Amino acid sequence: MGFSKNQVGNQPKCLKIEGPIIVGAGPSGLAVSACLKENGVPSLILERSNCLASLWQQRSYNRLKLHLPKQFCELPLFGFPENFPKYPTKHQFISYVESYAEHFNIQPLFNQGVEKAEYDHSAGIWRVRTQDCEYVCRWLIVATGENAEPFTPEIAGIERFEGAVVHTSGYKSGSDFRNQRVLVVGCGNSGMEVSLDLCRYNASPHLVLRNTVHILPREMFGFSTFGIAMALLQWLPLRLVDKLLLLAANFTLGNTDSLGLRRPKTGPIELKNATGKTPVLDVGAISQIKSGKIKVMEGVREITSNGAKFIDGQEKEFDSIILATGYKSNVPCWLKGSDFFAEDGLPKTPFPNSWKGEKGLYTVGFTRRGLLGTASDSLNVARDIAEQWKTIKGSNIIWNSPIVLQV
């Protein structure tokens, strides 16, 4: 990577990038970088952490596996190794991401947290500032994703609790909670799997249902539930597919309402498309709930110094609290002057057109459709920028400044 630069001491003051700047070196950032490279367009990835896929490497629990079969989780142009299992582990997925970056010779700049990115209307460029310098470019690709920061809801009295309070982003293994009484707040995929993991270490998890939830078996009749749904949607209306999934789920898991896990009135796929709320794919937690090893609680009224009071009037003591309350986008913190994103940090434009904004702004990984959405976004963004790139190169349009970083 060669470049010329204006310097203040040994620090570059400003770097002008030939191709797009991509913010984030997770799967989304790597995927769009690879697709751009395949189209002959160079790019530069800025990553705030010191590694690829930091959410997976630094903020995920040890027992995590892909919830969907590997064929639905591949990044574009480079598949999983054939010897990987149907549901790759956390460490296998990380090794795949690292192999992906090596295969396409993608070399992000690490420890470059974007403090501010804003479009300069007078110059017709994006200015992207990190703690070290300012980068300028024609195209900015936001690839920080829907899960950039842990989300911690306000829970009355939680500051009084004398035990440990841990978000799942800091949870690694149930071995840290052996024999403890643990309150797990949130019953999405993370809450269910953490509760299951706690059972392995003789802990007593109490799972708080904050909202209604769809729970489906990960597999039905030997096939991936997600795969079955995708196949049926090619032939049947969405709501009919939802009804069939729920019939099969009730047959396989039983009536989850009787376990205190109330289902939403809207079907699982329709709800996912409308709100992004993912159904829980059960990998064993339901059987532990049925056996009484995991207890489902309706809702927390307030946290006390040594436990919690619940909406139904019960009061219980706990040693630790685990917040399985999910993540949120951090885009509004650093992307300024654009109304493309809503206050929650997600694009206002719905899928499948959420990948393109105005004035060279693009997004990857905000579809609420997992890695399949990332792949779709990456291919669209790369094709769109490649057409502009060819025009610029064909016209011999160059920067007016010699400060150009060539990647």
Coordinates of C-alpha atoms in Angstrom, one line a residue:
M1 CA 0.0 0.0 0.0
G2 CA 1.7 3.2 -1.2
F3 CA 0.7 6.8 -0.5
S4 CA 1.9 10.3 -0.3
K5 CA 0.7 12.5 2.6
N6 CA 0.8 15.9 4.2
Q7 CA 2.3 15.5 7.6
V8 CA 2.2 17.1 11.0
G9 CA 5.3 15.6 12.6
N10 CA 5.0 11.9 11.7
Q11 CA 1.2 11.9 11.5
P12 CA -0.7 12.2 8.2
K13 CA -3.0 15.2 8.2
C14 CA -5.2 14.2 5.3
L15 CA -5.3 11.1 3.0
K16 CA -7.4 11.1 -0.2
I17 CA -8.6 7.6 -1.1
E18 CA -9.0 6.5 -4.7
G19 CA -11.8 4.1 -4.1
P20 CA -14.5 3.8 -1.5
I21 CA -13.9 3.9 2.3
I22 CA -15.6 1.1 4.1
V23 CA -16.3 1.6 7.8
G24 CA -16.1 -1.8 9.6
A25 CA -14.1 -5.0 9.1
G26 CA -16.8 -7.4 10.0
P27 CA -18.3 -9.9 7.5
S28 CA -20.2 -7.0 5.8
G29 CA -17.1 -4.9 5.3
L30 CA -15.0 -7.8 4.0
A31 CA -17.8 -9.0 1.7
V32 CA -18.2 -5.6 -0.1
S33 CA -14.4 -5.1 -0.3
A34 CA -14.1 -8.5 -2.0
C35 CA -16.9 -7.7 -4.4
L36 CA -15.4 -4.3 -5.3
K37 CA -12.0 -6.0 -5.9
E38 CA -13.7 -8.5 -8.2
N39 CA -15.0 -5.5 -10.2
G40 CA -11.6 -3.9 -10.3
V41 CA -12.3 -1.2 -7.7
P42 CA -9.9 -0.7 -4.8
S43 CA -11.2 0.2 -1.3
L44 CA -10.0 0.9 2.1
I45 CA -11.5 -0.5 5.3
L46 CA -11.3 1.4 8.6
E47 CA -11.8 -0.7 11.7
R48 CA -12.0 0.6 15.2
S49 CA -10.8 -2.7 16.9
N50 CA -7.6 -4.6 16.4
C51 CA -9.0 -7.6 14.5
L52 CA -11.5 -8.8 11.9
A53 CA -15.0 -9.6 12.9
S54 CA -14.6 -8.2 16.4
L55 CA -18.2 -9.0 17.4
W56 CA -17.4 -12.7 16.8
Q57 CA -13.9 -12.6 18.2
Q58 CA -14.4 -10.4 21.3
R59 CA -18.1 -10.2 22.1
S60 CA -19.5 -13.7 21.6
Y61 CA -19.9 -16.7 24.0
N62 CA -17.8 -19.8 23.5
R63 CA -20.7 -22.2 22.7
L64 CA -22.0 -20.0 19.8
K65 CA -22.7 -21.7 16.5
L66 CA -24.3 -20.4 13.3
H67 CA -28.0 -20.6 13.7
L68 CA -28.5 -21.4 10.1
P69 CA -26.8 -24.0 7.9
K70 CA -23.6 -22.9 6.4
Q71 CA -24.9 -22.6 2.8
F72 CA -27.1 -19.7 4.0
C73 CA -24.2 -17.9 5.7
E74 CA -21.5 -17.8 3.0
L75 CA -20.0 -14.5 2.0
P76 CA -19.9 -13.8 -1.8
L77 CA -17.4 -15.4 -4.1
F78 CA -15.8 -17.7 -1.5
G79 CA -17.6 -20.6 0.3
F80 CA -17.0 -22.4 3.5
P81 CA -14.5 -25.4 3.5
E82 CA -16.3 -28.6 2.6
N83 CA -15.2 -30.3 5.8
F84 CA -16.9 -27.7 8.0
P85 CA -20.0 -29.1 9.8
K86 CA -23.6 -28.1 8.8
Y87 CA -23.6 -25.5 11.7
P88 CA -20.1 -24.1 12.0
T89 CA -18.8 -23.1 15.4
K90 CA -17.8 -19.6 16.5
H91 CA -14.1 -20.5 16.0
Q92 CA -14.7 -22.1 12.6
F93 CA -16.6 -19.0 11.4
I94 CA -13.7 -16.8 12.6
S95 CA -11.2 -18.9 10.7
Y96 CA -13.5 -18.7 7.6
V97 CA -13.6 -14.9 7.9
E98 CA -9.8 -14.7 8.2
S99 CA -9.3 -17.0 5.2
Y100 CA -11.7 -14.8 3.3
A101 CA -9.7 -11.7 4.0
E102 CA -6.4 -13.6 3.1
H103 CA -7.9 -15.0 -0.1
F104 CA -8.9 -11.5 -1.4
N105 CA -5.8 -9.8 0.1
I106 CA -8.0 -7.5 2.2
Q107 CA -5.9 -5.5 4.7
P108 CA -8.0 -3.2 6.8
L109 CA -6.5 -0.3 8.8
F110 CA -7.1 -1.4 12.4
N111 CA -7.5 0.8 15.5
Q112 CA -9.0 3.4 13.3
G113 CA -12.3 4.3 15.0
V114 CA -14.3 6.7 12.9
E115 CA -15.2 9.7 15.0
K116 CA -17.1 11.6 12.3
A117 CA -18.0 11.2 8.7
E118 CA -19.7 13.9 6.8
Y119 CA -20.4 14.9 3.2
D120 CA -18.6 18.1 2.1
H121 CA -21.1 19.7 -0.4
S122 CA -18.7 22.3 -1.6
A123 CA -16.0 19.8 -2.5
G124 CA -18.3 17.0 -3.5
I125 CA -16.5 14.5 -1.2
W126 CA -16.9 12.6 2.0
R127 CA -14.6 13.5 4.9
V128 CA -14.0 10.7 7.3
R129 CA -12.1 11.5 10.5
T130 CA -10.4 9.1 12.9
Q131 CA -8.2 9.8 15.9
D132 CA -5.2 9.8 13.6
C133 CA -6.1 11.7 10.5
E134 CA -8.8 12.7 8.0
Y135 CA -9.6 10.5 5.0
V136 CA -11.5 11.9 2.0
C137 CA -13.2 9.9 -0.7
R138 CA -16.0 9.9 -3.3
W139 CA -17.9 6.9 -1.8
L140 CA -18.6 6.0 1.8
I141 CA -19.8 2.5 2.6
V142 CA -21.3 2.0 6.1
A143 CA -20.6 -1.6 7.1
T144 CA -20.7 -1.3 10.9
G145 CA -23.9 -3.4 11.0
E146 CA -27.0 -3.6 13.2
N147 CA -25.0 -5.0 16.1
A148 CA -22.3 -2.5 16.7
E149 CA -23.0 -1.7 20.4
P150 CA -24.5 -3.7 23.2
F151 CA -28.0 -2.5 24.1
T152 CA -28.8 -2.2 27.8
P153 CA -32.4 -1.2 28.6
E154 CA -33.4 0.8 31.6
I155 CA -34.4 -1.6 34.4
A156 CA -35.7 -0.1 37.7
G157 CA -33.3 -0.6 40.6
I158 CA -30.5 -2.4 38.7
E159 CA -27.9 0.0 40.1
R160 CA -28.7 -1.3 43.6
F161 CA -27.9 -4.9 42.7
E162 CA -24.8 -6.1 44.6
G163 CA -24.0 -9.1 42.4
A164 CA -22.4 -9.2 39.0
V165 CA -24.3 -7.7 36.1
V166 CA -23.0 -8.8 32.7
H167 CA -24.3 -8.2 29.1
T168 CA -24.0 -11.2 26.8
S169 CA -21.3 -9.3 24.9
G170 CA -19.1 -10.0 28.0
Y171 CA -20.3 -13.6 28.7
K172 CA -18.0 -16.4 27.7
S173 CA -19.0 -19.5 29.5
G174 CA -21.4 -20.8 32.3
S175 CA -18.3 -21.9 34.1
D176 CA -18.1 -18.4 35.5
F177 CA -21.5 -18.9 37.1
R178 CA -21.2 -22.4 38.4
N179 CA -23.9 -23.3 41.0
Q180 CA -25.3 -19.7 41.0
R181 CA -28.8 -18.5 40.8
V182 CA -28.8 -16.4 37.6
L183 CA -31.4 -14.0 36.2
V184 CA -31.2 -13.9 32.4
V185 CA -33.1 -10.9 31.0
G186 CA -34.2 -11.5 27.4
C187 CA -35.3 -14.7 25.7
G188 CA -34.1 -14.3 22.2
N189 CA -31.5 -16.7 20.7
S190 CA -28.8 -15.4 23.1
G191 CA -30.9 -15.6 26.2
M192 CA -32.0 -19.2 25.4
E193 CA -28.5 -20.4 24.6
V194 CA -26.9 -18.7 27.6
S195 CA -29.6 -20.3 29.8
L196 CA -28.8 -23.7 28.3
D197 CA -25.1 -23.2 28.8
L198 CA -25.7 -22.2 32.4
C199 CA -27.5 -25.5 33.0
R200 CA -24.3 -27.4 32.0
Y201 CA -22.6 -25.9 35.1
N202 CA -25.3 -26.6 37.6
A203 CA -26.5 -23.0 37.6
S204 CA -30.1 -22.1 38.1
P205 CA -31.2 -19.8 35.3
H206 CA -34.4 -17.8 35.5
L207 CA -35.3 -16.5 32.0
V208 CA -37.3 -13.3 31.8
L209 CA -39.7 -13.0 28.9
R210 CA -39.7 -9.3 28.0
N211 CA -42.0 -9.6 25.0
T212 CA -43.8 -12.3 23.0
V213 CA -41.5 -14.7 21.1
H214 CA -41.7 -17.2 18.3
I215 CA -39.7 -20.4 19.1
L216 CA -39.1 -22.8 16.2
P217 CA -37.0 -26.0 16.2
R218 CA -33.7 -25.5 14.4
E219 CA -34.6 -28.5 12.3
M220 CA -37.9 -30.2 11.3
F221 CA -38.0 -33.8 10.1
G222 CA -34.2 -33.7 9.5
F223 CA -34.1 -30.5 7.5
S224 CA -33.2 -26.9 8.5
T225 CA -36.4 -25.0 9.4
F226 CA -35.0 -22.0 7.6
G227 CA -34.3 -24.0 4.5
I228 CA -37.8 -25.4 4.6
A229 CA -39.3 -21.9 4.9
M230 CA -37.2 -20.6 2.0
A231 CA -38.3 -23.5 -0.2
L232 CA -41.9 -23.1 0.7
L233 CA -41.9 -19.4 0.0
Q234 CA -41.0 -20.0 -3.6
W235 CA -44.5 -21.7 -4.0
L236 CA -46.8 -20.5 -1.3
P237 CA -47.9 -17.2 0.2
L238 CA -45.9 -16.0 3.2
R239 CA -48.8 -16.2 5.7
L240 CA -49.6 -19.8 4.7
V241 CA -45.9 -20.7 5.1
D242 CA -46.0 -19.1 8.6
K243 CA -49.1 -21.2 9.5
L244 CA -47.3 -24.4 8.3
L245 CA -44.2 -23.5 10.3
L246 CA -46.2 -23.0 13.5
L247 CA -48.2 -26.2 13.0
A248 CA -44.9 -28.1 12.7
A249 CA -43.4 -26.2 15.6
N250 CA -46.3 -27.1 17.9
F251 CA -46.0 -30.7 16.8
T252 CA -42.3 -30.8 17.5
L253 CA -42.0 -28.6 20.6
G254 CA -45.5 -28.6 21.9
N255 CA -47.5 -25.5 22.9
T256 CA -44.9 -23.0 24.1
D257 CA -47.6 -20.7 25.5
S258 CA -48.1 -23.3 28.3
L259 CA -44.5 -22.8 29.2
G260 CA -44.9 -19.1 29.7
L261 CA -43.5 -18.3 26.3
R262 CA -46.3 -16.4 24.5
R263 CA -46.2 -16.3 20.7
P264 CA -46.9 -13.0 18.8
K265 CA -50.1 -12.9 16.8
T266 CA -48.1 -12.1 13.7
G267 CA -46.4 -15.2 12.1
P268 CA -42.6 -15.6 12.4
I269 CA -41.5 -14.7 8.9
E270 CA -44.0 -11.9 8.5
L271 CA -42.8 -10.5 11.9
K272 CA -39.1 -10.9 10.9
N273 CA -39.7 -9.0 7.6
A274 CA -41.7 -6.2 9.3
T275 CA -39.6 -5.6 12.5
G276 CA -36.4 -7.5 12.1
K277 CA -37.2 -9.6 15.2
T278 CA -35.7 -13.1 14.6
P279 CA -37.5 -16.2 15.8
V280 CA -35.6 -18.3 18.3
L281 CA -34.3 -21.5 16.8
D282 CA -34.3 -24.0 19.7
V283 CA -31.2 -26.1 20.3
G284 CA -32.3 -27.7 23.6
A285 CA -33.5 -24.9 25.9
I286 CA -37.2 -25.9 25.6
S287 CA -36.5 -29.4 27.0
Q288 CA -34.7 -27.8 29.9
I289 CA -37.7 -25.5 30.5
K290 CA -40.0 -28.4 30.5
S291 CA -37.8 -30.2 33.0
G292 CA -37.8 -27.2 35.3
K293 CA -34.0 -26.6 35.1
I294 CA -34.7 -23.3 33.3
K295 CA -37.5 -21.3 34.8
V296 CA -39.5 -18.7 32.8
M297 CA -40.4 -15.5 34.5
E298 CA -43.0 -13.1 33.2
G299 CA -41.3 -9.8 33.7
V300 CA -39.2 -7.8 36.1
R301 CA -40.9 -5.0 38.1
E302 CA -37.6 -4.0 39.8
I303 CA -34.2 -5.2 40.8
T304 CA -33.3 -5.3 44.5
S305 CA -29.9 -5.4 46.2
N306 CA -29.9 -9.2 46.2
G307 CA -32.5 -10.2 43.6
A308 CA -35.6 -9.1 41.7
K309 CA -39.3 -8.5 42.2
F310 CA -41.5 -9.7 39.3
I311 CA -44.7 -8.5 37.7
D312 CA -46.7 -11.5 39.1
G313 CA -45.7 -10.6 42.7
Q314 CA -42.9 -13.1 43.2
E315 CA -39.6 -12.0 44.6
K316 CA -36.4 -14.1 44.2
E317 CA -32.8 -13.8 45.2
F318 CA -30.0 -14.0 42.6
D319 CA -26.2 -14.1 42.5
S320 CA -25.8 -12.6 39.1
I321 CA -27.7 -11.0 36.3
I322 CA -27.1 -11.5 32.6
L323 CA -28.5 -9.1 30.1
A324 CA -29.4 -10.9 26.9
T325 CA -30.9 -7.7 25.5
G326 CA -29.2 -7.5 22.1
Y327 CA -27.3 -4.9 20.2
K328 CA -27.9 -1.7 18.4
S329 CA -26.4 0.3 15.5
N330 CA -24.0 3.1 16.4
V331 CA -24.3 5.0 13.1
P332 CA -26.0 8.1 14.5
C333 CA -22.9 8.7 16.7
W334 CA -20.5 9.3 13.9
L335 CA -22.4 9.8 10.5
K336 CA -23.4 13.4 10.4
G337 CA -25.5 15.5 8.0
S338 CA -27.3 12.5 6.4
D339 CA -31.0 11.8 6.8
F340 CA -30.7 8.3 5.2
F341 CA -30.6 6.6 8.6
A342 CA -33.3 6.8 11.2
E343 CA -32.7 7.5 14.9
D344 CA -32.3 3.8 15.6
G345 CA -29.3 3.8 13.2
L346 CA -31.0 1.7 10.5
P347 CA -31.8 2.9 7.0
K348 CA -35.2 4.5 6.5
T349 CA -35.5 2.8 3.1
P350 CA -36.7 -0.8 3.5
F351 CA -35.1 -3.9 2.0
P352 CA -34.3 -4.6 -0.8
N353 CA -33.4 -0.9 -1.5
S354 CA -31.7 -0.1 1.7
W355 CA -28.2 -0.4 0.3
K356 CA -28.0 2.9 -1.5
G357 CA -28.3 6.5 -0.2
E358 CA -27.4 9.8 -1.9
K359 CA -24.1 11.4 -2.8
G360 CA -22.0 8.2 -2.8
L361 CA -23.4 6.8 0.5
Y362 CA -23.9 3.1 0.7
T363 CA -24.7 0.5 3.4
V364 CA -24.1 -3.2 3.8
G365 CA -25.4 -5.4 6.5
F366 CA -28.5 -3.4 7.6
T367 CA -31.1 -5.6 5.9
R368 CA -32.2 -7.5 9.1
R369 CA -31.7 -10.6 7.0
G370 CA -28.3 -11.8 8.3
L371 CA -25.5 -12.9 6.1
L372 CA -27.8 -13.5 3.2
G373 CA -28.7 -9.8 3.2
T374 CA -25.0 -8.9 3.5
A375 CA -24.2 -10.9 0.4
S376 CA -27.1 -9.2 -1.5
D377 CA -26.0 -5.7 -0.4
S378 CA -22.4 -6.4 -1.3
L379 CA -23.0 -7.4 -4.8
N380 CA -25.4 -4.5 -5.5
V381 CA -23.0 -1.9 -4.0
A382 CA -20.0 -3.2 -5.9
R383 CA -21.8 -3.2 -9.2
D384 CA -23.1 0.3 -8.7
I385 CA -19.7 1.8 -7.7
A386 CA -17.9 -0.2 -10.5
E387 CA -20.0 1.5 -13.2
Q388 CA -19.1 5.0 -11.8
W389 CA -15.4 3.9 -11.4
K390 CA -15.2 2.9 -15.1
T391 CA -16.7 6.3 -16.1
I392 CA -14.2 8.2 -13.9
K393 CA -11.2 6.2 -15.1
G394 CA -12.4 6.5 -18.7
S395 CA -12.7 10.3 -18.4
N396 CA -9.3 10.6 -16.7
I397 CA -10.9 12.5 -13.9
I398 CA -8.3 12.8 -11.1
W399 CA -8.1 14.4 -7.7
N400 CA -6.9 18.0 -7.7
S401 CA -4.6 17.2 -4.8
P402 CA -1.5 14.9 -4.9
I403 CA -2.5 13.4 -1.5
V404 CA -3.9 10.1 -2.9
L405 CA -3.8 6.7 -1.0
Q406 CA -3.6 3.9 -3.5
V407 CA -4.9 0.6 -2.2

